[in-house]
mmCIF file with all atom_site columns, N, CA and C and ligand atoms in Angstrom:
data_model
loop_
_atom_site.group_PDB
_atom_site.id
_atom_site.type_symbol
_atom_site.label_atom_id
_atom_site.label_alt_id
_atom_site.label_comp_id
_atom_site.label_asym_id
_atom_site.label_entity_id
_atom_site.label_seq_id
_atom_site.pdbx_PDB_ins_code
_atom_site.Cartn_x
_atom_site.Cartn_y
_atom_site.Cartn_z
_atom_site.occupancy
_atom_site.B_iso_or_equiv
_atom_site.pdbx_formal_charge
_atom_site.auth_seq_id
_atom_site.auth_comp_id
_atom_site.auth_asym_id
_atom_site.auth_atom_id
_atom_site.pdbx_PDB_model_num
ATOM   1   N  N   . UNK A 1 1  ? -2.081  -10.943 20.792  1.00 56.00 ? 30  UNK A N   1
ATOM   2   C  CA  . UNK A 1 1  ? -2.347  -9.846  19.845  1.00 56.00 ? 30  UNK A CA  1
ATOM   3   C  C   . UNK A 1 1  ? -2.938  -8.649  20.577  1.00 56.00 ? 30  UNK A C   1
ATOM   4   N  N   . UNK A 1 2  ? -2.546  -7.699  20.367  1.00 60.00 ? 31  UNK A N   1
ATOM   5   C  CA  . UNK A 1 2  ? -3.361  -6.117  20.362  1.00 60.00 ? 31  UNK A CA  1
ATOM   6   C  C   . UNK A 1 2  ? -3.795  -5.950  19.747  1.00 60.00 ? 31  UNK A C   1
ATOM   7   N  N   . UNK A 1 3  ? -4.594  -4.678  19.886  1.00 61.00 ? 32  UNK A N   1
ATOM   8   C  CA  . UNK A 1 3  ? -5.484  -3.856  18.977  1.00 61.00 ? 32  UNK A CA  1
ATOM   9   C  C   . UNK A 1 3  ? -5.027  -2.397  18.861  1.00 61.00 ? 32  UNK A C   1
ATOM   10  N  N   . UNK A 1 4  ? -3.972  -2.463  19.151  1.00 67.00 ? 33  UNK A N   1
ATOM   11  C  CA  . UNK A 1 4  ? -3.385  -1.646  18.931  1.00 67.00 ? 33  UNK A CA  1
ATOM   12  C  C   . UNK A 1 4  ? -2.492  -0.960  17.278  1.00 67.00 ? 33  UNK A C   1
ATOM   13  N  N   . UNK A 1 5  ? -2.852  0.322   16.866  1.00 70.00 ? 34  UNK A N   1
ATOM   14  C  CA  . UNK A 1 5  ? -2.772  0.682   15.543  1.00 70.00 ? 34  UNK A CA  1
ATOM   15  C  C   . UNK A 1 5  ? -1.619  0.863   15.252  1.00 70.00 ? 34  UNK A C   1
ATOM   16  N  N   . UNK A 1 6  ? -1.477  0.112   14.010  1.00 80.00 ? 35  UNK A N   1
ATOM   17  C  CA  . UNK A 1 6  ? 0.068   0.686   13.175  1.00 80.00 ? 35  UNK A CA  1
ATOM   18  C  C   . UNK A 1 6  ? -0.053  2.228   13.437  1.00 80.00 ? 35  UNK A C   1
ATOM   19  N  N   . UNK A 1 7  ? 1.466   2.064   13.422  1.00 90.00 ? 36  UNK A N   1
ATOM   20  C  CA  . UNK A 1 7  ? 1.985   3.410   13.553  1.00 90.00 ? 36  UNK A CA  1
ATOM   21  C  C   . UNK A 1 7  ? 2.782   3.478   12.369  1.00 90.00 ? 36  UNK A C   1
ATOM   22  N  N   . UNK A 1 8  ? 3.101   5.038   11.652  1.00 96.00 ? 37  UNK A N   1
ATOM   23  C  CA  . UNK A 1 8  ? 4.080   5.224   10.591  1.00 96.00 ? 37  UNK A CA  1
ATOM   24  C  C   . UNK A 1 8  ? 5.356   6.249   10.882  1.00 96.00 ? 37  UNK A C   1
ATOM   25  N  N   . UNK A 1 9  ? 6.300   6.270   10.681  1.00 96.00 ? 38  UNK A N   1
ATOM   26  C  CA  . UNK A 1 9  ? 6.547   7.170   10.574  1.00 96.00 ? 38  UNK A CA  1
ATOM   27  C  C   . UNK A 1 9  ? 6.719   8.412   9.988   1.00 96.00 ? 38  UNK A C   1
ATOM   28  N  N   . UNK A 1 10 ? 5.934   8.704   8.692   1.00 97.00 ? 39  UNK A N   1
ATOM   29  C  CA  . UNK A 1 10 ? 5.810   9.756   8.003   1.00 97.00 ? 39  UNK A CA  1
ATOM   30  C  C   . UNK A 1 10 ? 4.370   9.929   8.186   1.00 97.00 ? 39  UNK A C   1
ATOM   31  N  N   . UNK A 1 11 ? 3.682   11.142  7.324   1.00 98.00 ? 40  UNK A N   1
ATOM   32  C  CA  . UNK A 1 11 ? 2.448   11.394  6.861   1.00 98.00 ? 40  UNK A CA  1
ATOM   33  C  C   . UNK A 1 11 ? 1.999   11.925  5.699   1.00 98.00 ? 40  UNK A C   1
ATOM   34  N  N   . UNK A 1 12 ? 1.267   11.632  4.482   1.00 98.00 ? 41  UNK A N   1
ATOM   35  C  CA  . UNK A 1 12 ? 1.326   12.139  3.144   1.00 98.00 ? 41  UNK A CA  1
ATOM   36  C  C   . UNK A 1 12 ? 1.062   13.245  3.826   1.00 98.00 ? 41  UNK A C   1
ATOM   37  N  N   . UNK A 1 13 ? 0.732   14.526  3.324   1.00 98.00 ? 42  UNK A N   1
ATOM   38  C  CA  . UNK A 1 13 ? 0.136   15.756  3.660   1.00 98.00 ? 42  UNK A CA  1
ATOM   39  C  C   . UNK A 1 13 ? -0.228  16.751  2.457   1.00 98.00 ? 42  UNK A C   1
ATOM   40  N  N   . UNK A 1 14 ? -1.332  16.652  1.755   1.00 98.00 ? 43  UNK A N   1
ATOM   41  C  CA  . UNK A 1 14 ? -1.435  17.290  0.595   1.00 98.00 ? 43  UNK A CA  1
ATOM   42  C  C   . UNK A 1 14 ? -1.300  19.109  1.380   1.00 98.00 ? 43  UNK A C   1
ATOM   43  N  N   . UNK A 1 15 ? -0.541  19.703  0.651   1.00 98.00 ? 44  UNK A N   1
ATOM   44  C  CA  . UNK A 1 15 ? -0.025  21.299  0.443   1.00 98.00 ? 44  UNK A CA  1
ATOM   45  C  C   . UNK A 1 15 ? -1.506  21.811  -0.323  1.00 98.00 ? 44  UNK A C   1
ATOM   46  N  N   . UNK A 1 16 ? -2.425  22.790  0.490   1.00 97.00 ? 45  UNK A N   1
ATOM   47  C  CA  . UNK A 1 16 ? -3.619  23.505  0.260   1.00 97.00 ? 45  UNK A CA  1
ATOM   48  C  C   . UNK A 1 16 ? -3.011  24.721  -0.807  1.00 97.00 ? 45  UNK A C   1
ATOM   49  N  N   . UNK A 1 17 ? -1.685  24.974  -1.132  1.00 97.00 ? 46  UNK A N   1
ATOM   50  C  CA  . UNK A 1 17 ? -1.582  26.417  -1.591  1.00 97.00 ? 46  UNK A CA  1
ATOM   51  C  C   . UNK A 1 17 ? -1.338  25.249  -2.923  1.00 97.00 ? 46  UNK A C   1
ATOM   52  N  N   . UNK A 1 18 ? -0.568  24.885  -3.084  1.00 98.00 ? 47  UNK A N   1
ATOM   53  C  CA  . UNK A 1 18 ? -0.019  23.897  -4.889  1.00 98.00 ? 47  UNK A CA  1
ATOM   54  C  C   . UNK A 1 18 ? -0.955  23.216  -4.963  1.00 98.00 ? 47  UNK A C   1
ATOM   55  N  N   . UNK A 1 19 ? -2.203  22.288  -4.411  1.00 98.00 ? 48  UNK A N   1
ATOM   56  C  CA  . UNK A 1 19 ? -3.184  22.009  -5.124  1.00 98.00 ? 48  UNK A CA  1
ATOM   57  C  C   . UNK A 1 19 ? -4.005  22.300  -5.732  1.00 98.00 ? 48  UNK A C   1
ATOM   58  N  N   . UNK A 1 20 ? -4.455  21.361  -6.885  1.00 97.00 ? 49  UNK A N   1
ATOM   59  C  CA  . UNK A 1 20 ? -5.212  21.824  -8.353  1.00 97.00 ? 49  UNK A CA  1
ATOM   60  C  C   . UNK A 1 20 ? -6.309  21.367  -7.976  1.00 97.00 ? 49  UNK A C   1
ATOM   61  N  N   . UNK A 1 21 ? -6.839  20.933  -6.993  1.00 97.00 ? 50  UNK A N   1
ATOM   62  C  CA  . UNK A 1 21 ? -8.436  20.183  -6.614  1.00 97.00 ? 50  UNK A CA  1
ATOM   63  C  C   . UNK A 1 21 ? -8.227  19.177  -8.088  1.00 97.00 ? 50  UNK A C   1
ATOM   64  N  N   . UNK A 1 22 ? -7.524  18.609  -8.561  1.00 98.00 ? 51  UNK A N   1
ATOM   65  C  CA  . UNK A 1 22 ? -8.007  17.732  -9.898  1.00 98.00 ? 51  UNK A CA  1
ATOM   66  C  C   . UNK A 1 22 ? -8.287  16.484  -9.411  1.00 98.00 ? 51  UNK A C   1
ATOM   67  N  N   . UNK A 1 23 ? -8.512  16.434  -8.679  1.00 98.00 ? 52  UNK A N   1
ATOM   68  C  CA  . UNK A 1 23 ? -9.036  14.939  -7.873  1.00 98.00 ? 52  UNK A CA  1
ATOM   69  C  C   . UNK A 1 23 ? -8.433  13.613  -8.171  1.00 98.00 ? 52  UNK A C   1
ATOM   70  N  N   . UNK A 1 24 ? -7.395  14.083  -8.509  1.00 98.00 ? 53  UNK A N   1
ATOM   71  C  CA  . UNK A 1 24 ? -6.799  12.287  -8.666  1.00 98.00 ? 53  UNK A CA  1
ATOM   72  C  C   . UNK A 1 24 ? -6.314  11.657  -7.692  1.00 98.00 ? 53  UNK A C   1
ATOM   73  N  N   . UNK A 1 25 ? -6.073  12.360  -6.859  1.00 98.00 ? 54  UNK A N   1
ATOM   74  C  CA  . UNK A 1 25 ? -5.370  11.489  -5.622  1.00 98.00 ? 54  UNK A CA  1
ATOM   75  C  C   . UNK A 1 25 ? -6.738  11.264  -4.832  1.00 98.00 ? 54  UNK A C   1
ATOM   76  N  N   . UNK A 1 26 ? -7.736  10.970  -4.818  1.00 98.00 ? 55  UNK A N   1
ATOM   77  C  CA  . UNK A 1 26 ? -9.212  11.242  -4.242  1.00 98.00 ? 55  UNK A CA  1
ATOM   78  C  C   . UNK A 1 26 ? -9.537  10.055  -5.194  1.00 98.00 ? 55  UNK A C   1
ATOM   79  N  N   . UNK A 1 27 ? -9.340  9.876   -6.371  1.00 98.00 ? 56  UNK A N   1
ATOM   80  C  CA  . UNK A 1 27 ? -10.053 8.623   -7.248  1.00 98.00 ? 56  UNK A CA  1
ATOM   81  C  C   . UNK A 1 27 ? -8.404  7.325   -6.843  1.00 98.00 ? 56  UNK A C   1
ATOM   82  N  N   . UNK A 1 28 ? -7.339  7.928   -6.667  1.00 97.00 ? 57  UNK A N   1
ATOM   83  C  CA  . UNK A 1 28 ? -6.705  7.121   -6.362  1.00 97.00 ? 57  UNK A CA  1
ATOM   84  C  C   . UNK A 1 28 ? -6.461  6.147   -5.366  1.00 97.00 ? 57  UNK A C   1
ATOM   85  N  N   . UNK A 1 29 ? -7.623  6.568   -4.072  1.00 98.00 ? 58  UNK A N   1
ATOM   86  C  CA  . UNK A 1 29 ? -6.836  6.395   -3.027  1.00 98.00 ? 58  UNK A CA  1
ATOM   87  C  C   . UNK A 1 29 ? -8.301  5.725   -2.744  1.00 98.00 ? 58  UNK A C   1
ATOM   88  N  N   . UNK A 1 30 ? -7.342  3.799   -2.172  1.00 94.00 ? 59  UNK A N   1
ATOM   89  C  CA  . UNK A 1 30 ? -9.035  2.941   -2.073  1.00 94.00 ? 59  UNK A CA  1
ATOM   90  C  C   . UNK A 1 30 ? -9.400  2.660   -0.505  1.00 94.00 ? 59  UNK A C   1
ATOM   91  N  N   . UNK A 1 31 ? -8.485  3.736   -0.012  1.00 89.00 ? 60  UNK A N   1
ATOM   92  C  CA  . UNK A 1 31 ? -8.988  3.479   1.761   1.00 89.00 ? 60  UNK A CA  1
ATOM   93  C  C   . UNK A 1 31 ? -10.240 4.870   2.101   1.00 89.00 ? 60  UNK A C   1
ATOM   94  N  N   . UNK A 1 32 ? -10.168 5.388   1.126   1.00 96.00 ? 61  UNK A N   1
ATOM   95  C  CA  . UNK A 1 32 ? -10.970 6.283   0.886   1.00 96.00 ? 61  UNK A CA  1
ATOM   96  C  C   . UNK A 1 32 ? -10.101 7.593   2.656   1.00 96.00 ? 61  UNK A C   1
ATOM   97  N  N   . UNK A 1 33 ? -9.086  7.873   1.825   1.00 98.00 ? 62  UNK A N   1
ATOM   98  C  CA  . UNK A 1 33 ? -8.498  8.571   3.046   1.00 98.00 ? 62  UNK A CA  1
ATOM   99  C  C   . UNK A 1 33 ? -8.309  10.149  2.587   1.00 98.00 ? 62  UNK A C   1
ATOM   100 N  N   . UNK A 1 34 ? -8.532  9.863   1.314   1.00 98.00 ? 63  UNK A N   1
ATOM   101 C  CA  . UNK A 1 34 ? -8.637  11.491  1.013   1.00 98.00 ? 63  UNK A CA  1
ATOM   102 C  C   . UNK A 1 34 ? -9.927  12.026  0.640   1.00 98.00 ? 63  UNK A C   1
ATOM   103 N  N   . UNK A 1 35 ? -9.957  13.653  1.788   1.00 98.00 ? 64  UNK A N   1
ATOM   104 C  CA  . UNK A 1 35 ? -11.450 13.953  1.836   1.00 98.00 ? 64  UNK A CA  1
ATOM   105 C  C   . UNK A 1 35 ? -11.430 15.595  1.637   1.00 98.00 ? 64  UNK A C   1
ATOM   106 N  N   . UNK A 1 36 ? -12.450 16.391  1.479   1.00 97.00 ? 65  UNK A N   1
ATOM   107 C  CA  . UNK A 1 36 ? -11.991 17.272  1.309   1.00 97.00 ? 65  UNK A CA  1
ATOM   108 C  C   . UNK A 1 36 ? -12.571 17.999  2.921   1.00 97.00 ? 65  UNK A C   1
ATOM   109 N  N   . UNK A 1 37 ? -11.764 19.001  3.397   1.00 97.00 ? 66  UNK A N   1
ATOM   110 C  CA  . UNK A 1 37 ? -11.824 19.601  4.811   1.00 97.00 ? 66  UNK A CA  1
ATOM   111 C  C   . UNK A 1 37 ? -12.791 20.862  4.481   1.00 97.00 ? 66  UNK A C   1
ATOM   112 N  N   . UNK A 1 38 ? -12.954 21.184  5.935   1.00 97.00 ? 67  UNK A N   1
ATOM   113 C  CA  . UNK A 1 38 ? -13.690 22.241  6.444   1.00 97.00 ? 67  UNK A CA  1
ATOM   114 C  C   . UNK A 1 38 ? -13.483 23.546  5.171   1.00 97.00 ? 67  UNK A C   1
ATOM   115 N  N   . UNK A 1 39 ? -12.416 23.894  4.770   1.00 96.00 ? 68  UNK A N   1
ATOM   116 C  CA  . UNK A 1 39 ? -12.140 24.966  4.092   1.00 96.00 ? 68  UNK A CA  1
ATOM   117 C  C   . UNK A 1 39 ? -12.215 24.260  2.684   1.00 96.00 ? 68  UNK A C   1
ATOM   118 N  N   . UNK A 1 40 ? -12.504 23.888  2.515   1.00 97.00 ? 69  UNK A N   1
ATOM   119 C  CA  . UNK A 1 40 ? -12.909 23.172  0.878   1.00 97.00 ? 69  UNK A CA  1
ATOM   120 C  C   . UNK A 1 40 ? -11.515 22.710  0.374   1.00 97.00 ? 69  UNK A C   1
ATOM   121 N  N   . UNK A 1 41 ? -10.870 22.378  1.033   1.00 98.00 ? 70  UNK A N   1
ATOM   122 C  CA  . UNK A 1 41 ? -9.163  22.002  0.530   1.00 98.00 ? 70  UNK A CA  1
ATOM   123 C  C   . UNK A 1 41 ? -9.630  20.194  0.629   1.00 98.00 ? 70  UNK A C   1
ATOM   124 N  N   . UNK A 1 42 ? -8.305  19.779  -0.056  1.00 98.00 ? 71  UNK A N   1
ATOM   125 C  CA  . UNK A 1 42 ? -8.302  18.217  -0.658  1.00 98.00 ? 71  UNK A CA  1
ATOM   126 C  C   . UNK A 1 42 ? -6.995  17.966  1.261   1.00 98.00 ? 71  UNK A C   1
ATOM   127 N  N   . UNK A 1 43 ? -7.505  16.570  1.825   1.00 98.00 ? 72  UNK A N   1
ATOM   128 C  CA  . UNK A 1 43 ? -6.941  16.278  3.049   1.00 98.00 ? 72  UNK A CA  1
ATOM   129 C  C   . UNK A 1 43 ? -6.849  14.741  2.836   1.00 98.00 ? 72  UNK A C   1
ATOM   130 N  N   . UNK A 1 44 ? -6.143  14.962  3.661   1.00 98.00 ? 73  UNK A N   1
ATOM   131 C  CA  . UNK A 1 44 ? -5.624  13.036  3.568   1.00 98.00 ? 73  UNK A CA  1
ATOM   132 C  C   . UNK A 1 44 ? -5.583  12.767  5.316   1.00 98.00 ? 73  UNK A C   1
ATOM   133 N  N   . UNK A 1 45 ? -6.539  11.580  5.399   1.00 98.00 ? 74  UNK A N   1
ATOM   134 C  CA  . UNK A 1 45 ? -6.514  11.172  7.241   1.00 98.00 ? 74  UNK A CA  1
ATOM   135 C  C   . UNK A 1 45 ? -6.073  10.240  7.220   1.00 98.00 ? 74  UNK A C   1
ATOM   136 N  N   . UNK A 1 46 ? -4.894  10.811  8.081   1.00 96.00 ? 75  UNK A N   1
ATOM   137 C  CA  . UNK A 1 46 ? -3.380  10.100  8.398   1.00 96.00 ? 75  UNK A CA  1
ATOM   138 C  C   . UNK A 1 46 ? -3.985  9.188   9.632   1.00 96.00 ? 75  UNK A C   1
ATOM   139 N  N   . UNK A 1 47 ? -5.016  9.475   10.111  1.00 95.00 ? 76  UNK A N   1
ATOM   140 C  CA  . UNK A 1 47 ? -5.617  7.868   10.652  1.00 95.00 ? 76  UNK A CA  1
ATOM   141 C  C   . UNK A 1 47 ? -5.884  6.539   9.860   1.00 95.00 ? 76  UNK A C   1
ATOM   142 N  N   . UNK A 1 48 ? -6.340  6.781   8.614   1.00 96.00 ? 77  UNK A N   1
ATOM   143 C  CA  . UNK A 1 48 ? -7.036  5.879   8.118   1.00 96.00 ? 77  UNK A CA  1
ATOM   144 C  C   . UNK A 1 48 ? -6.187  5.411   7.005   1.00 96.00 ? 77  UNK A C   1
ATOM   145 N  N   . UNK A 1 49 ? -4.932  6.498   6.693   1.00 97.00 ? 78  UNK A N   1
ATOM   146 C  CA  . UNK A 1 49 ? -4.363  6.100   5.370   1.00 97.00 ? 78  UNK A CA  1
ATOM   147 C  C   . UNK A 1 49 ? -3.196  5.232   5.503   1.00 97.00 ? 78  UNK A C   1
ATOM   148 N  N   . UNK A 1 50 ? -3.469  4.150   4.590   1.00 97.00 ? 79  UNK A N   1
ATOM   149 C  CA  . UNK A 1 50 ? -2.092  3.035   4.830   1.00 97.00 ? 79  UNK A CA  1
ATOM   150 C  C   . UNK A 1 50 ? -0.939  3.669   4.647   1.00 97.00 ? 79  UNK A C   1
ATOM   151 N  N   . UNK A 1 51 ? -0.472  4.813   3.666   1.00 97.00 ? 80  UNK A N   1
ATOM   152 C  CA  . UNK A 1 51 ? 0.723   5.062   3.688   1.00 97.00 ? 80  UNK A CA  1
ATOM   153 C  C   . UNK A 1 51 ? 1.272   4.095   1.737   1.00 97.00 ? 80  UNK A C   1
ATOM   154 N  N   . UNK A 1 52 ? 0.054   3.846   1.112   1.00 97.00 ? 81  UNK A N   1
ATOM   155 C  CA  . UNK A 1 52 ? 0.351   2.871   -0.138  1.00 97.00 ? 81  UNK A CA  1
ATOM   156 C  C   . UNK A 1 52 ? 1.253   4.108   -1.131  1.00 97.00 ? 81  UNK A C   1
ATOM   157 N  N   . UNK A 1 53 ? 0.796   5.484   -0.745  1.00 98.00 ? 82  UNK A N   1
ATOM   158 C  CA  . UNK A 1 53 ? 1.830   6.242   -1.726  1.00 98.00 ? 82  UNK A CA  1
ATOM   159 C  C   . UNK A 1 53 ? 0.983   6.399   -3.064  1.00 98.00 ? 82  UNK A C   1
ATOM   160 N  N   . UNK A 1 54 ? -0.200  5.832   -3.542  1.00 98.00 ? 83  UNK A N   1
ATOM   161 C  CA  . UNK A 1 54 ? -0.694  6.448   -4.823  1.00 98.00 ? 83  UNK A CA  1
ATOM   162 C  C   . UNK A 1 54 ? -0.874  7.225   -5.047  1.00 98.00 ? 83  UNK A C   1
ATOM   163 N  N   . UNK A 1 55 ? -1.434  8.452   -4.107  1.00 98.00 ? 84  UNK A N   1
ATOM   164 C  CA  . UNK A 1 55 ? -1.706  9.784   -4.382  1.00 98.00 ? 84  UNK A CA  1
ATOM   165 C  C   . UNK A 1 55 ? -0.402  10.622  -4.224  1.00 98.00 ? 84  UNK A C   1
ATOM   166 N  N   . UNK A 1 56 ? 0.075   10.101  -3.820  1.00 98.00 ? 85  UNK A N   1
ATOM   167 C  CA  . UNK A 1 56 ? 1.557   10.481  -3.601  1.00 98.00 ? 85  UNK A CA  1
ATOM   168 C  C   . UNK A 1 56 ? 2.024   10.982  -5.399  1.00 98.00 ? 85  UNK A C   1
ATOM   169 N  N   . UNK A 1 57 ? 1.966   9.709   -5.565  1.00 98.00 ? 86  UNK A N   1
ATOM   170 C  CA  . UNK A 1 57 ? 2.388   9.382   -7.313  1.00 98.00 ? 86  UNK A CA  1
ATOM   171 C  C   . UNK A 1 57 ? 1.507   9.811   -8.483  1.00 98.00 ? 86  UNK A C   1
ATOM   172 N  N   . UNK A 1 58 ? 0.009   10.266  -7.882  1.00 98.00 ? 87  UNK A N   1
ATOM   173 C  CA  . UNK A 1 58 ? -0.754  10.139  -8.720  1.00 98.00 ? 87  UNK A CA  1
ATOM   174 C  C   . UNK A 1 58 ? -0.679  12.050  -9.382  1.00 98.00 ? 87  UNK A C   1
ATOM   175 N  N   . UNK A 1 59 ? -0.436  13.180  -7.755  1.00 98.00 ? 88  UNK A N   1
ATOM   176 C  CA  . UNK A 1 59 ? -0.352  14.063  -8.065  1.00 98.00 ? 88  UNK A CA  1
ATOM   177 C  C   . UNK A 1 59 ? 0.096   14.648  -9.713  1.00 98.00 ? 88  UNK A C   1
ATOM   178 N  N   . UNK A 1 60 ? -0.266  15.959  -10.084 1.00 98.00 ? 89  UNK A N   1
ATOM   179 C  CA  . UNK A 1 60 ? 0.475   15.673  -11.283 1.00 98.00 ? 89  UNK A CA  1
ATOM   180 C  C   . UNK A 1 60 ? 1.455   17.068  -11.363 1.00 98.00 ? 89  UNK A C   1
ATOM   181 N  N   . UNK A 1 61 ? 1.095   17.457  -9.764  1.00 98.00 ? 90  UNK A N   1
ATOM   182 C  CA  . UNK A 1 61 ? 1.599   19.178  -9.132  1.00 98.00 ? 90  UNK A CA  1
ATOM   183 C  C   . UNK A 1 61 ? 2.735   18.875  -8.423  1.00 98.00 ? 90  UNK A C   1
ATOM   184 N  N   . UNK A 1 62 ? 2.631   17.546  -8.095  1.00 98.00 ? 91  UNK A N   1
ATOM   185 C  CA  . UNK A 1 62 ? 3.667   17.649  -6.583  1.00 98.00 ? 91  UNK A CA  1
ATOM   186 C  C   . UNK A 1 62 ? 3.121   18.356  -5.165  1.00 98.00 ? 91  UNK A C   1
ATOM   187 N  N   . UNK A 1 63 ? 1.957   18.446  -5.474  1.00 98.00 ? 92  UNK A N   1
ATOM   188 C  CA  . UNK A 1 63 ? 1.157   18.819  -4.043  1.00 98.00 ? 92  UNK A CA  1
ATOM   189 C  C   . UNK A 1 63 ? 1.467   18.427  -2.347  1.00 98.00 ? 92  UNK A C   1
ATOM   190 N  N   . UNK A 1 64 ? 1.292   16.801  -2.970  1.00 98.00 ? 93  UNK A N   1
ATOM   191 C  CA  . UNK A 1 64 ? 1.433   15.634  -1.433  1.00 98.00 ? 93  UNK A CA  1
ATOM   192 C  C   . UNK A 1 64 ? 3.378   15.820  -1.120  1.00 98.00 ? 93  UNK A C   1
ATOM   193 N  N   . UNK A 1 65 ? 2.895   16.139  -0.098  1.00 98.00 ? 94  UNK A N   1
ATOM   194 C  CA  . UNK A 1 65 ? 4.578   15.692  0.690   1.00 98.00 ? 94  UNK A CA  1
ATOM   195 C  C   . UNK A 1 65 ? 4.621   14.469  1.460   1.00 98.00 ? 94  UNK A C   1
ATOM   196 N  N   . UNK A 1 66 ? 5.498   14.104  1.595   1.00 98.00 ? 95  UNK A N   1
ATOM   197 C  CA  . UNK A 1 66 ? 5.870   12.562  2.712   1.00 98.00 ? 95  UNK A CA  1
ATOM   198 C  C   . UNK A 1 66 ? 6.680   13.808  3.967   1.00 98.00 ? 95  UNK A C   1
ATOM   199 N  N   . UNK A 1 67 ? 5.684   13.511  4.894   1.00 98.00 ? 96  UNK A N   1
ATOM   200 C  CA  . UNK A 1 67 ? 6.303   13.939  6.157   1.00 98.00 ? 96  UNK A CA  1
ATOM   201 C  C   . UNK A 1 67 ? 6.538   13.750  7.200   1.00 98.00 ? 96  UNK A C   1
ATOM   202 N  N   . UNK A 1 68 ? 8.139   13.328  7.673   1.00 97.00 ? 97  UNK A N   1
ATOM   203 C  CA  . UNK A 1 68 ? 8.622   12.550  8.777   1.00 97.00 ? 97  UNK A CA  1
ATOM   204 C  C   . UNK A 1 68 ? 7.683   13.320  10.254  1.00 97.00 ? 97  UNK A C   1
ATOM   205 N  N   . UNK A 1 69 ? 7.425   11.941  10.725  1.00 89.00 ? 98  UNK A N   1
ATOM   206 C  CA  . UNK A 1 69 ? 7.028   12.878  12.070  1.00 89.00 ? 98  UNK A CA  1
ATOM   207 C  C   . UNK A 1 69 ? 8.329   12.595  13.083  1.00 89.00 ? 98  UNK A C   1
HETATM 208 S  S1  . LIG B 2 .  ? -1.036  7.101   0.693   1.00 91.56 ? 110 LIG B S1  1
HETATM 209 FE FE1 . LIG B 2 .  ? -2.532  5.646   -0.136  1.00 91.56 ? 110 LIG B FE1 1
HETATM 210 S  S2  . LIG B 2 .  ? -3.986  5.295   1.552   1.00 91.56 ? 110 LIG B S2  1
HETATM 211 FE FE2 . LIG B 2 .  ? -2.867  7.170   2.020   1.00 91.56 ? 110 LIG B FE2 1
HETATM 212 S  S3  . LIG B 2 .  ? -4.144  8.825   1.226   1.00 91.56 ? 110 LIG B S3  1
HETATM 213 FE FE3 . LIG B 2 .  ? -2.616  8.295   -0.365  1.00 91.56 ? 110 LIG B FE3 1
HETATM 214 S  S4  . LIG B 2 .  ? -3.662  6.804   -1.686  1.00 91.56 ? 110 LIG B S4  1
HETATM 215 FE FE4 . LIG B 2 .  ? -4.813  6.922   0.248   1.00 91.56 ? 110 LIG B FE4 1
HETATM 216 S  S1  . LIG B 2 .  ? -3.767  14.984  -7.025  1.00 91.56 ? 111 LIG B S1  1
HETATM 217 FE FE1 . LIG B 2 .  ? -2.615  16.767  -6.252  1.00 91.56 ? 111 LIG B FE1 1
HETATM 218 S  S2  . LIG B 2 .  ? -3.509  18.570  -7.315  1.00 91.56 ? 111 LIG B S2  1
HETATM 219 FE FE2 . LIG B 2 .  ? -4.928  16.830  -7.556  1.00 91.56 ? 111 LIG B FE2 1
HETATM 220 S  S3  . LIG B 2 .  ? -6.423  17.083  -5.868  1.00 91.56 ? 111 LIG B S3  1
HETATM 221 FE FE3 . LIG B 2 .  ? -4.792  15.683  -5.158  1.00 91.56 ? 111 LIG B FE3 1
HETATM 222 S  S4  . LIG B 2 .  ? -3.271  17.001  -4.114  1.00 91.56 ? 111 LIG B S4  1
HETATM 223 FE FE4 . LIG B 2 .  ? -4.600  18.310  -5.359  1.00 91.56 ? 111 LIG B FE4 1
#
């Protein structure tokens, strides 16, 4: 075994201009991966986040994108 980290190939990426700050993807999300950043915007750390897609779903803007890296 390694210790070496899953890798994904996408990344949610919540969009700072179409978000509503309504915090649902923040109550949705139980890896606790969405935080809010330096500029007071809603962020998702694509280190820590499994990739489960709730906030994805939970949006109610369409904010979060899935983005291939
Ligand atoms: S995809 Fe899942 S783990 Fe990642 S930020 Fe969204 S709710 Fe959290
Ligand atoms: S659910 Fe969508 S609109 Fe609400 S805080 Fe998250 S990204 Fe912003």
């Amino acid at each position: 075994m390694t210790a070496e980290k899953k890798t994904y190939k996408f990344d949610y990426v919540i969009n700072a201009a179409d978000c509503w700050a309504c915090a649902a993807c923040e109550m949705e999300c139980a890896d606790n991966s969405v935080y809010v950043d330096d500029n007071a915007n809603y962020a998702i750390n694509s280190n820590s986040c499994v990739r489960c897609g709730k906030c994805f779903r939970a949006c109610p803007v369409g904010a979060i994108a899935r983005v291939k890296k």
